[in-house]
């Protein structure tokens, strides 16, 4: 029972936290609280602001499900590559940024 509650709490946090904060209007668009604290924000390559759906796509589907969960099925090699990719990318973009067509800038 406790495991089920933990899984439900994780899913609720993953589905609500980042998309809620990323889709805020104005200068805080593209920022979770952590990004806000370190003065960075994610922006879409098209220049459009983040909405709920796009924030959910970037933060949950691509980062959590694709690179987190599916990546762990392959000995976490995709996850490790995702963490290390900005070291040799000329724009310092992670793989999930490339998949979601976003990049991170100073706020």
Coordinates of N, CA and C in Angstrom, one line a residue:
X1 N 0.8 -1.2 0.0 CA 0.0 0.0 0.0 C 0.9 1.3 0.0
X2 N 1.9 1.2 0.8 CA 2.8 2.4 0.9 C 3.6 2.6 -0.4
X3 N 3.9 1.5 -1.1 CA 4.6 1.6 -2.4 C 3.7 2.2 -3.4
X4 N 2.4 1.9 -3.4 CA 1.4 2.4 -4.4 C 1.3 3.9 -4.1
X5 N 1.2 4.3 -2.8 CA 1.1 5.7 -2.5 C 2.3 6.5 -2.9
X6 N 3.5 5.9 -2.8 CA 4.7 6.5 -3.2 C 4.8 6.7 -4.7
X7 N 4.3 5.7 -5.5 CA 4.3 5.8 -6.9 C 3.3 6.9 -7.4
X8 N 2.2 6.9 -6.7 CA 1.2 7.9 -7.1 C 1.7 9.4 -6.7
X9 N 2.4 9.5 -5.6 CA 2.9 10.8 -5.2 C 4.0 11.2 -6.3
X10 N 4.8 10.3 -6.7 CA 5.9 10.6 -7.7 C 5.2 11.0 -9.0
X11 N 4.2 10.3 -9.5 CA 3.5 10.6 -10.7 C 2.8 12.0 -10.6
X12 N 2.2 12.3 -9.5 CA 1.6 13.6 -9.3 C 2.6 14.7 -9.3
X13 N 3.7 14.5 -8.7 CA 4.7 15.5 -8.7 C 5.3 15.7 -10.0
X14 N 5.6 14.6 -10.7 CA 6.2 14.7 -12.1 C 5.3 15.3 -13.1
X15 N 4.0 15.0 -12.9 CA 3.0 15.5 -13.9 C 2.6 16.9 -13.6
X16 N 2.8 17.4 -12.4 CA 2.2 18.7 -12.0 C 3.3 19.7 -11.8
X17 N 4.4 19.4 -11.1 CA 5.4 20.4 -10.6 C 6.0 21.1 -11.8
X18 N 6.8 20.5 -12.6 CA 7.5 21.2 -13.7 C 6.6 21.8 -14.7
X19 N 5.6 21.1 -15.2 CA 4.7 21.8 -16.2 C 4.0 23.0 -15.6
X20 N 3.6 23.0 -14.3 CA 3.0 24.1 -13.7 C 3.9 25.3 -13.7
X21 N 5.1 25.1 -13.2 CA 6.0 26.3 -13.1 C 6.6 26.7 -14.5
X22 N 6.8 25.8 -15.4 CA 7.3 26.1 -16.7 C 6.4 27.0 -17.5
X23 N 5.1 26.8 -17.3 CA 4.1 27.5 -18.2 C 3.7 28.8 -17.6
X24 N 4.3 29.3 -16.5 CA 4.0 30.6 -16.0 C 4.1 31.7 -17.0
X25 N 3.3 32.7 -17.0 CA 3.4 33.8 -17.9 C 4.6 34.8 -17.6
X26 N 5.0 35.6 -18.5 CA 5.9 36.6 -18.3 C 7.4 36.1 -18.2
X27 N 8.2 36.9 -17.5 CA 9.6 36.6 -17.4 C 9.9 35.3 -16.7
X28 N 9.0 34.7 -16.0 CA 9.2 33.4 -15.3 C 8.9 32.2 -16.2
X29 N 8.4 32.4 -17.4 CA 8.1 31.3 -18.3 C 9.3 30.5 -18.6
X30 N 9.2 29.2 -18.5 CA 10.4 28.3 -18.8 C 11.3 28.1 -17.5
X31 N 10.8 28.5 -16.4 CA 11.6 28.3 -15.1 C 10.8 27.5 -14.1
X32 N 11.4 26.5 -13.6 CA 11.0 25.8 -12.4 C 11.6 26.6 -11.2
X33 N 11.3 26.2 -10.0 CA 11.9 26.9 -8.9 C 13.4 26.8 -8.9
X34 N 13.9 25.6 -9.2 CA 15.3 25.4 -9.3 C 16.0 26.2 -10.3
X35 N 15.4 26.3 -11.5 CA 16.0 27.1 -12.5 C 15.9 28.6 -12.1
X36 N 14.9 29.0 -11.4 CA 14.8 30.4 -11.0 C 15.9 30.7 -9.9
X37 N 16.2 29.8 -9.1 CA 17.2 30.0 -8.0 C 18.6 30.1 -8.7
X38 N 18.9 29.4 -9.8 CA 20.2 29.5 -10.4 C 20.2 30.4 -11.6
X39 N 19.1 31.2 -11.8 CA 19.0 32.2 -12.8 C 19.2 31.7 -14.2
X40 N 18.5 30.6 -14.5 CA 18.5 30.1 -15.9 C 17.0 29.8 -16.3
X41 N 16.8 29.7 -17.6 CA 15.4 29.3 -18.0 C 15.5 28.6 -19.3
X42 N 14.6 27.7 -19.5 CA 14.5 27.0 -20.8 C 13.6 27.8 -21.7
X43 N 14.0 27.9 -23.0 CA 13.3 28.6 -24.0 C 13.1 27.6 -25.2
X44 N 12.0 27.8 -25.9 CA 11.8 27.0 -27.1 C 12.6 27.6 -28.3
X45 N 13.0 26.7 -29.2 CA 13.8 27.2 -30.3 C 13.0 28.1 -31.2
X46 N 11.7 28.0 -31.2 CA 10.8 28.8 -32.0 C 10.6 30.2 -31.4
X47 N 10.9 30.3 -30.1 CA 10.7 31.6 -29.4 C 9.3 31.7 -28.8
X48 N 8.5 30.7 -29.0 CA 7.2 30.7 -28.3 C 7.3 30.4 -26.8
X49 N 6.4 30.9 -26.0 CA 6.4 30.6 -24.6 C 6.0 29.2 -24.3
X50 N 6.4 28.6 -23.2 CA 6.0 27.3 -22.8 C 4.5 27.3 -22.4
X51 N 3.8 26.3 -22.9 CA 2.4 26.1 -22.4 C 2.5 24.8 -21.6
X52 N 1.3 24.4 -21.0 CA 1.2 23.2 -20.2 C 1.7 22.0 -21.0
X53 N 1.2 21.8 -22.2 CA 1.5 20.6 -23.0 C 3.0 20.5 -23.4
X54 N 3.6 21.6 -23.8 CA 5.0 21.6 -24.2 C 5.9 21.4 -23.0
X55 N 5.5 22.0 -21.9 CA 6.3 21.8 -20.6 C 6.2 20.3 -20.2
X56 N 5.0 19.7 -20.3 CA 4.8 18.3 -19.9 C 5.6 17.4 -20.9
X57 N 5.7 17.8 -22.1 CA 6.4 17.0 -23.1 C 7.9 17.0 -22.7
X58 N 8.5 18.2 -22.5 CA 9.9 18.4 -22.2 C 10.3 17.7 -20.9
X59 N 9.6 18.1 -19.8 CA 10.0 17.7 -18.5 C 9.6 16.3 -18.1
X60 N 8.4 15.8 -18.5 CA 8.0 14.5 -18.1 C 8.3 13.4 -19.2
X61 N 7.8 13.7 -20.4 CA 7.8 12.6 -21.4 C 9.3 12.4 -21.8
X62 N 10.0 13.5 -22.2 CA 11.3 13.3 -22.7 C 12.4 13.1 -21.6
X63 N 12.4 14.0 -20.6 CA 13.4 13.8 -19.5 C 13.2 12.6 -18.6
X64 N 11.9 12.5 -18.1 CA 11.6 11.4 -17.1 C 11.4 10.1 -17.8
X65 N 10.5 10.0 -18.7 CA 10.2 8.7 -19.3 C 11.2 8.2 -20.3
X66 N 11.6 9.1 -21.3 CA 12.5 8.6 -22.3 C 13.9 8.4 -21.8
X67 N 14.5 9.4 -21.2 CA 15.9 9.3 -20.7 C 16.0 8.7 -19.3
X68 N 15.0 8.9 -18.5 CA 15.1 8.3 -17.2 C 14.7 6.8 -17.1
X69 N 13.4 6.6 -17.5 CA 12.9 5.2 -17.4 C 13.4 4.3 -18.5
X70 N 13.2 4.7 -19.7 CA 13.6 3.8 -20.9 C 15.1 3.7 -20.9
X71 N 15.8 4.8 -20.6 CA 17.3 4.8 -20.5 C 17.8 3.8 -19.5
X72 N 17.1 3.7 -18.4 CA 17.6 2.7 -17.4 C 17.5 1.3 -17.9
X73 N 16.7 1.0 -18.9 CA 16.5 -0.4 -19.4 C 17.8 -0.7 -20.2
X74 N 18.5 0.3 -20.6 CA 19.8 0.0 -21.4 C 21.0 0.4 -20.6
X75 N 21.0 -0.1 -19.4 CA 22.1 0.1 -18.4 C 22.4 1.6 -18.2
X76 N 21.4 2.4 -18.3 CA 21.5 3.9 -18.1 C 22.5 4.6 -19.0
X77 N 22.9 3.9 -20.1 CA 23.8 4.6 -21.1 C 23.2 5.8 -21.7
X78 N 21.9 5.7 -22.2 CA 21.3 7.0 -22.7 C 21.3 8.1 -21.7
X79 N 21.0 7.8 -20.4 CA 20.9 8.8 -19.4 C 22.3 9.4 -19.2
X80 N 23.3 8.6 -19.1 CA 24.7 9.1 -19.0 C 25.1 10.0 -20.2
X81 N 24.8 9.5 -21.4 CA 25.1 10.3 -22.5 C 24.3 11.7 -22.5
X82 N 23.1 11.7 -22.0 CA 22.3 12.9 -21.9 C 23.0 13.8 -20.9
X83 N 23.5 13.3 -19.8 CA 24.2 14.2 -18.8 C 25.5 14.7 -19.4
X84 N 26.2 13.9 -20.2 CA 27.5 14.3 -20.6 C 27.5 15.1 -22.0
X85 N 26.4 15.0 -22.7 CA 26.4 15.6 -24.0 C 26.7 17.1 -24.1
X86 N 26.3 17.9 -23.1 CA 26.6 19.3 -23.2 C 28.1 19.6 -23.1
X87 N 28.9 18.7 -22.7 CA 30.4 18.9 -22.6 C 31.0 19.1 -24.0
X88 N 30.5 18.4 -25.0 CA 31.1 18.6 -26.3 C 30.1 19.2 -27.3
X89 N 28.9 19.6 -26.9 CA 28.0 20.2 -27.9 C 28.4 21.7 -27.9
X90 N 28.4 22.3 -29.1 CA 28.8 23.7 -29.2 C 27.8 24.7 -28.5
X91 N 26.6 24.3 -28.4 CA 25.6 25.1 -27.7 C 25.2 24.7 -26.3
X92 N 26.0 23.7 -25.8 CA 25.8 23.1 -24.4 C 24.4 22.6 -24.2
X93 N 23.8 22.0 -25.2 CA 22.5 21.4 -25.1 C 22.6 20.0 -24.8
X94 N 21.7 19.5 -23.9 CA 21.6 18.1 -23.5 C 20.8 17.4 -24.6
X95 N 20.8 16.1 -24.6 CA 20.0 15.4 -25.7 C 18.5 15.7 -25.5
X96 N 18.0 15.8 -24.3 CA 16.6 16.1 -24.2 C 16.2 17.4 -24.7
X97 N 17.2 18.4 -24.7 CA 16.9 19.7 -25.3 C 16.8 19.6 -26.8
X98 N 17.6 18.7 -27.4 CA 17.5 18.5 -28.8 C 16.3 17.8 -29.2
X99 N 15.8 16.8 -28.5 CA 14.6 16.1 -28.8 C 13.4 17.1 -28.6
X100 N 13.4 17.9 -27.6 CA 12.3 18.8 -27.3 C 12.4 20.2 -28.1
X101 N 13.5 20.4 -28.8 CA 13.7 21.6 -29.5 C 13.7 22.8 -28.5
X102 N 14.5 22.7 -27.5 CA 14.7 23.8 -26.5 C 16.1 24.0 -26.2
X103 N 16.4 25.1 -25.6 CA 17.8 25.4 -25.1 C 17.6 26.2 -23.8
X104 N 18.7 26.2 -23.0 CA 18.7 26.9 -21.7 C 19.5 28.1 -21.8
X105 N 19.0 29.2 -21.3 CA 19.7 30.5 -21.3 C 19.7 31.1 -19.9
X106 N 20.6 32.1 -19.7 CA 20.6 32.8 -18.5 C 19.3 33.7 -18.4
X107 N 18.8 33.7 -17.2 CA 17.5 34.5 -17.0 C 17.8 35.9 -16.6

